[in-house]
Coordinates of C-alpha atoms in Angstrom, one line a residue:
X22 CA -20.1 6.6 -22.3
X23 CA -19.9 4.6 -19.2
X24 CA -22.2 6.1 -16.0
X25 CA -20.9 5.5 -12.6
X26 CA -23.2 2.9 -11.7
X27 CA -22.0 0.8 -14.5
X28 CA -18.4 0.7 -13.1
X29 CA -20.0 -0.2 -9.8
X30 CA -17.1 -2.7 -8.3
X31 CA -15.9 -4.0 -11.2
X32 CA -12.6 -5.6 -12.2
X33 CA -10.3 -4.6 -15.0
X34 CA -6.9 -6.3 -16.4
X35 CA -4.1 -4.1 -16.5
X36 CA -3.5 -5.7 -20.4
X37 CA 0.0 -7.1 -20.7
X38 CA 1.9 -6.4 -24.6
X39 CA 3.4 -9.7 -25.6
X40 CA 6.6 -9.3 -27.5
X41 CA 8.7 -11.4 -29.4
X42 CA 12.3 -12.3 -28.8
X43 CA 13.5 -9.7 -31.0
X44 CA 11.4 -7.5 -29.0
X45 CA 8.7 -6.7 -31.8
X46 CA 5.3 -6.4 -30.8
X47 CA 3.5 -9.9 -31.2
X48 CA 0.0 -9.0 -32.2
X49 CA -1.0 -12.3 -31.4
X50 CA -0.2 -12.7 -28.5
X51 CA -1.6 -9.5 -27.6
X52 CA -5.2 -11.1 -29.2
X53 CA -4.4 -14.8 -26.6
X54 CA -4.1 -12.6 -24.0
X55 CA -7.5 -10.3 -24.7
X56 CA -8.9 -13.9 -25.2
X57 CA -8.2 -15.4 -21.9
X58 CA -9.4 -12.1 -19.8
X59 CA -12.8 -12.5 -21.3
X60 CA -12.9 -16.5 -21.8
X61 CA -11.4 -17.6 -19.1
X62 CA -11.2 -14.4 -16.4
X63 CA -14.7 -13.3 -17.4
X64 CA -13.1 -10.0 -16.8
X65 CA -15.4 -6.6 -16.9
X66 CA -12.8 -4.6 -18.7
X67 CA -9.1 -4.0 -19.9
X68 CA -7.2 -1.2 -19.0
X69 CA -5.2 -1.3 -22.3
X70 CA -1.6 0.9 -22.8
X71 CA -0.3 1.2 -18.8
X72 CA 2.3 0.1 -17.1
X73 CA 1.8 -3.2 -16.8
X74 CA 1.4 -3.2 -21.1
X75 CA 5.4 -1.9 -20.9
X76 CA 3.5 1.3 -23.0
X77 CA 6.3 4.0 -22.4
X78 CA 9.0 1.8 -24.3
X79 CA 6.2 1.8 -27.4
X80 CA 6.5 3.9 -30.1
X81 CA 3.4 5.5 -31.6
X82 CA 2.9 3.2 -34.4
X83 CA 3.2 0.5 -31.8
X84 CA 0.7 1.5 -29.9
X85 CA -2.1 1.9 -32.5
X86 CA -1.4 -1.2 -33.6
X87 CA -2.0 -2.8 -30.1
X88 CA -5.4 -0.5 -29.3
X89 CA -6.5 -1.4 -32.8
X90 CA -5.9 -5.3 -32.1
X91 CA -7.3 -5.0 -28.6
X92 CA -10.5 -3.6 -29.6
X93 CA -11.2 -6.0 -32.3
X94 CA -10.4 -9.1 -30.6
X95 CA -12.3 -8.1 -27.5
X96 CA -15.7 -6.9 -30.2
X97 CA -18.0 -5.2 -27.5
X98 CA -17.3 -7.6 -25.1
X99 CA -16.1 -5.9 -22.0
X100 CA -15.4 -2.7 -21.5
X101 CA -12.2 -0.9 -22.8
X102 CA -10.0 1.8 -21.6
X103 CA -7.0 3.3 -23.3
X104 CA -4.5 4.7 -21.9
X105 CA -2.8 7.8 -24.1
X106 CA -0.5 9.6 -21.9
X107 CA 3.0 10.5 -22.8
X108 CA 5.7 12.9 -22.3
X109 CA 5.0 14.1 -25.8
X110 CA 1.8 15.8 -25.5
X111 CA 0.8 15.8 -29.1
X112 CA 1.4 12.1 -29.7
X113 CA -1.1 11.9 -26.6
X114 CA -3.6 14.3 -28.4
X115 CA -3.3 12.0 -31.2
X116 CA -3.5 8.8 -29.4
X117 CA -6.5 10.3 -27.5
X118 CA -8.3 10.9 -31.2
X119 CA -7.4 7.7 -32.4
X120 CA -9.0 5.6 -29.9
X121 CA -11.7 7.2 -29.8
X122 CA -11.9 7.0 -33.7
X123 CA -11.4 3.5 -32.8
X124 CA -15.0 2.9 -30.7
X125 CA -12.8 3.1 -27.4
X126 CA -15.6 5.1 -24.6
X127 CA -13.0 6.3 -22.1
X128 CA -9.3 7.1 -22.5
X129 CA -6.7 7.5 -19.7
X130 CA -3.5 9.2 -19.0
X131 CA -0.4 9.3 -16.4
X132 CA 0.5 12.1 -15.2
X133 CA 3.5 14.2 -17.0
X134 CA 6.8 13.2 -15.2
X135 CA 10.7 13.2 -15.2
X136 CA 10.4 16.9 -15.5
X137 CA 8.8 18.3 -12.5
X138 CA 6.0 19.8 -14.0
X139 CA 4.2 22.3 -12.2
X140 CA 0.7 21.7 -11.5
X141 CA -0.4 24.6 -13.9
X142 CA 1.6 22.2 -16.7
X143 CA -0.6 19.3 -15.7
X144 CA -3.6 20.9 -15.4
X145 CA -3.2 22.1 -19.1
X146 CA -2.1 18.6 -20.8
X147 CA -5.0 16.8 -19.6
X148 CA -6.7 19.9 -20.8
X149 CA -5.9 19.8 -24.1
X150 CA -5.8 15.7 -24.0
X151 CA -9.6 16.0 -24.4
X152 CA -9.8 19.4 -25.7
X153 CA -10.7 18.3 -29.6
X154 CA -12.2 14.5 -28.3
X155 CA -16.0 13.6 -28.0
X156 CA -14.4 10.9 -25.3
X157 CA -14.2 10.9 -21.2
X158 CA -10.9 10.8 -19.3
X159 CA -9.5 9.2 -16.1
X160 CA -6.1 10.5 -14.6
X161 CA -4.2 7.6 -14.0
X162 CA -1.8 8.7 -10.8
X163 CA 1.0 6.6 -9.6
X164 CA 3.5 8.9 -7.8
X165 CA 5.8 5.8 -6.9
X166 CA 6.6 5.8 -10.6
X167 CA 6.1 9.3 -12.0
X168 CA 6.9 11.3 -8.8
X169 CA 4.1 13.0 -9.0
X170 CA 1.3 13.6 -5.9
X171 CA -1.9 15.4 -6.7
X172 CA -3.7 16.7 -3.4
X173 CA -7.6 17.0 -3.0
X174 CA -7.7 20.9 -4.5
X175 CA -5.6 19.8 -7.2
X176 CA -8.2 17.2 -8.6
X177 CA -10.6 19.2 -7.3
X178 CA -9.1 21.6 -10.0
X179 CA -9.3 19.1 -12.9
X180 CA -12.7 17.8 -12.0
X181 CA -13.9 21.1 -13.0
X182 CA -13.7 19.9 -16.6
X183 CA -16.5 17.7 -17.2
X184 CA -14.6 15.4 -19.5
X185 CA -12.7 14.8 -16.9
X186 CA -14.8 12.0 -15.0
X187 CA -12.3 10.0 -11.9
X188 CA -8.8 8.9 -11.4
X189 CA -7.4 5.1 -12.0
X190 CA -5.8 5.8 -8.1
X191 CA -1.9 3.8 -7.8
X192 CA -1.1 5.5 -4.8
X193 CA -0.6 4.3 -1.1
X194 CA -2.1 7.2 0.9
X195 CA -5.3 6.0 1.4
X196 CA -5.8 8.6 3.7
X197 CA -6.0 11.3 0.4
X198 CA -8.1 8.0 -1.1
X199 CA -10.7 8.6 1.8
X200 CA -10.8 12.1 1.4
X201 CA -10.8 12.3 -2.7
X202 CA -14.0 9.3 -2.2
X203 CA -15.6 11.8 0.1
X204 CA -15.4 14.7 -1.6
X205 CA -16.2 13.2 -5.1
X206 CA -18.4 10.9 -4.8
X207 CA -19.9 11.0 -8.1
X208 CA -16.4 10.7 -9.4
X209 CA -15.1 7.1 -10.8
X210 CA -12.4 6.0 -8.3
X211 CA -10.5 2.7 -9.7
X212 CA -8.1 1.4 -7.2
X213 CA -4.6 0.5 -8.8
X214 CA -2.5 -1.7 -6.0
X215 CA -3.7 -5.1 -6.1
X216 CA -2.0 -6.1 -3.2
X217 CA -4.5 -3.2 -1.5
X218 CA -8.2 -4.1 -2.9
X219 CA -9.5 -5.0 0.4
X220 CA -8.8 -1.6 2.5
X221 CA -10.0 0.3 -1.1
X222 CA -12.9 -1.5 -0.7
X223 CA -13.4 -0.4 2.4
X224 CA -13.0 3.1 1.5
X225 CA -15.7 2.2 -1.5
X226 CA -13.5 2.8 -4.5
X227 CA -15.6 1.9 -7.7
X228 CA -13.5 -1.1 -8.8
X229 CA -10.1 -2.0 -9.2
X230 CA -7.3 -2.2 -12.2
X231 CA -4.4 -4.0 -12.0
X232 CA -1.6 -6.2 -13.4
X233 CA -1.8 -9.7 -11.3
X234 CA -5.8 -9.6 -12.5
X235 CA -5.1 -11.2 -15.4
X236 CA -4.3 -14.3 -13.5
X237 CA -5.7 -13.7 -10.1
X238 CA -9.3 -12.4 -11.5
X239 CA -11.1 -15.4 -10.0
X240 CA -10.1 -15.4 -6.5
X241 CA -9.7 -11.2 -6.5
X242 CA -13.6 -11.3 -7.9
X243 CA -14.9 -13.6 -4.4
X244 CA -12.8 -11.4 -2.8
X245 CA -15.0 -8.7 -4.0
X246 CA -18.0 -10.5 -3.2
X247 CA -17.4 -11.8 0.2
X248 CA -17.0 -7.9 0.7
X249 CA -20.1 -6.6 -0.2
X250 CA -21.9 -9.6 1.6
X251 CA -19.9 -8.4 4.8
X252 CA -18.2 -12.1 5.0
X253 CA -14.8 -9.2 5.8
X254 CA -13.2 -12.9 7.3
X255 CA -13.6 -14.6 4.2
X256 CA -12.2 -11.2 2.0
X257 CA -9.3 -10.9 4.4
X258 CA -7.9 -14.6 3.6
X259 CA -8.2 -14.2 0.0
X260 CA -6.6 -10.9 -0.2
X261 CA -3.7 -12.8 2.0
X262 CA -3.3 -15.6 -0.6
X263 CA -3.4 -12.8 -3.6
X264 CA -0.4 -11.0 -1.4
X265 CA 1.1 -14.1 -1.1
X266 CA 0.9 -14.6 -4.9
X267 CA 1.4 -10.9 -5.5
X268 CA 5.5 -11.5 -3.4
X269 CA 6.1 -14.7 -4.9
X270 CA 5.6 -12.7 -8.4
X271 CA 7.7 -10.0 -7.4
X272 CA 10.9 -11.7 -5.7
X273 CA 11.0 -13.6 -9.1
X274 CA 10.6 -10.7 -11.4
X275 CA 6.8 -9.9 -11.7
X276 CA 6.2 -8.7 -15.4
X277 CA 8.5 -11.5 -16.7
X278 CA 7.2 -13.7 -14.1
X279 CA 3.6 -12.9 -15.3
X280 CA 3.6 -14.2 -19.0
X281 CA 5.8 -17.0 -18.2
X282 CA 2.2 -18.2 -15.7
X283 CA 0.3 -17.3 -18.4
X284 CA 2.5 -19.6 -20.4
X285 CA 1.7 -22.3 -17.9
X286 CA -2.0 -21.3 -18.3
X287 CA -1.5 -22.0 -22.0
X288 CA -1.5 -18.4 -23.3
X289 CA 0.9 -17.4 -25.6
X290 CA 2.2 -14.2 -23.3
X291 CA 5.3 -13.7 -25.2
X292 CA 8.5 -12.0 -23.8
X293 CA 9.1 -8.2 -22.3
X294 CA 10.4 -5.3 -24.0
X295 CA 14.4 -5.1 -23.2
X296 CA 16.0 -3.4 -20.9
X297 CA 13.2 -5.6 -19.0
X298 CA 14.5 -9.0 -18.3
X299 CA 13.9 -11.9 -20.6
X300 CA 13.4 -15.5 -18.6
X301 CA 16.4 -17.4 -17.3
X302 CA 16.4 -21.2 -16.0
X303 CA 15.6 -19.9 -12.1
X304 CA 12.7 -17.5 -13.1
X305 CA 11.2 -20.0 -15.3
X306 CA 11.2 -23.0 -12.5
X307 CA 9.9 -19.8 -10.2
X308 CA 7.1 -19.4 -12.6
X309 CA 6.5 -22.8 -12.7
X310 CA 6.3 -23.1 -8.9
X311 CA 4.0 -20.0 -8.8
X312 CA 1.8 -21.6 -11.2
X313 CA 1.3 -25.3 -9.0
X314 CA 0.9 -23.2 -5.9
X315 CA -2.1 -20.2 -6.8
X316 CA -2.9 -21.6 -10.2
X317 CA -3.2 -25.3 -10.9

């Protein structure tokens, strides 16, 4: 089980799923991928099943087969968390037992969305997420994408069970970050904008997940360091070239954009799931550009 101390301002990769062309899940380029975090990143951990790993257009079997192929390329190395949540809550209460079968010491989940969930419906999925696990949990909350804001009571509320142990935070308001950080200081806080690490590390967040990490981890980690040694000059320029990388990504499609860097990188990233878009001539020569300017 990870202690809070051990999290301490570390740095995971929101782990990318590499597809094939027919949009199958390519195993191995899910395994290059795990390789180059921990080879070449020298990553602290992979935040597996998100977002970023295109997770909500996986079926079940799918995503086993990815956690299973995660954890045995990455063999102890760094530290792993899986993220379970769904819509369906069983498949999440089986997902949940599964990893955790698997040797995986913390599982995540998003919150329930599309269908407006009250917060007594929340409060009882992540319940009975951990109900039958021997495993820890951190809510992952991103209301841009699920629609769904929890206030300070309202974790307050799901702190009270003791499985549940911090949040992986995607969320703008950092005046709620201050005040959850406050209030819960013994709770893991994991800041989830990348384009936002300096001002959460101002408001001492535990460490940071996010998607551009899997190529940015260098300059994100001296970002991290020039922090703590209070060079706040030196922190504030590179989080202004990661911004810079972070736009660039984005006005040329970012998870598309992402894998075809890591291509550049030499990793075989694969494609995106459709209805996400698979590369043209401009995004390619985009990539390309990205990769001379940040990467090279």
């Amino acid at each position: 089980m990870f202690l809070k101390e051990q999290l301490m301002k570390k740095l995971y990769s929101a782990l990318m799923t590499a597809f094939n062309e027919d949009n199958t899940v390519d195993l191995q380029g899910v395994r290059a991928m795990v390789r180059y975090n921990i080879d070449v990143n020298h990553i602290d951990g992979l935040y597996v099943g998100g977002s970023t790993g295109e997770a909500f257009m996986l079926n079940t079997v799918e995503k086993k087969a990815i956690f299973k192929t995660v954890i045995e390329e990455a063999n102890g190395a760094i530290d792993l968390i899986a993220q379970v949540g769904s819509l369906n809550l069983e498949e999440a209460k089986e997902l949940a037992q599964y990893v955790t079968d698997l040797g995986y010491k913390t599982i995540s989940a998003v919150t329930p969305f599309y269908y407006n969930f009250s917060f007594a419906q929340i409060k009882h999925y992540y319940n009975e997420i951990v109900k039958d696990v021997d495993n820890q949990l951190i809510i992952y909350s991103i209301p841009a994408l699920t629609g769904v804001s929890l206030s300070i009571d309202q974790f307050a509320e799901l702190f009270e069970n003791p499985k549940i142990i911090g949040i992986k935070y995607t969320n703008a308001d950092f005046y709620l970050l201050e005040r959850v950080r406050n209030r819960f200081p013994d709770k893991l806080i994991l800041s989830g904008f990348d384009e936002m690490l300096l001002p959460a590390l101002a408001l001492n967040v535990d460490g940071a997940i996010g998607s551009t990490y899997n190529l940015n981890a260098k300059r994100a980690k001296a970002e991290m360091v020039a922090f703590d040694a209070g060079d706040i000059q030196k922190a504030r320029d590179l989080q202004q070239v990661s911004n810079d990388l972070i736009t660039d990504l984005i006005q040329n499609d970012i998870y598309p954009s992402l894998k075809l860097v890591l291509q550049e990188l030499g990793v075989p990233a694969g494609f995106c799931k459709e209805p996400m878009s698979h590369p043209n001539p401009d995004m390619i020569a985009g990539a390309k550009a990205i990769y001379t300017k940040y990467l090279k």
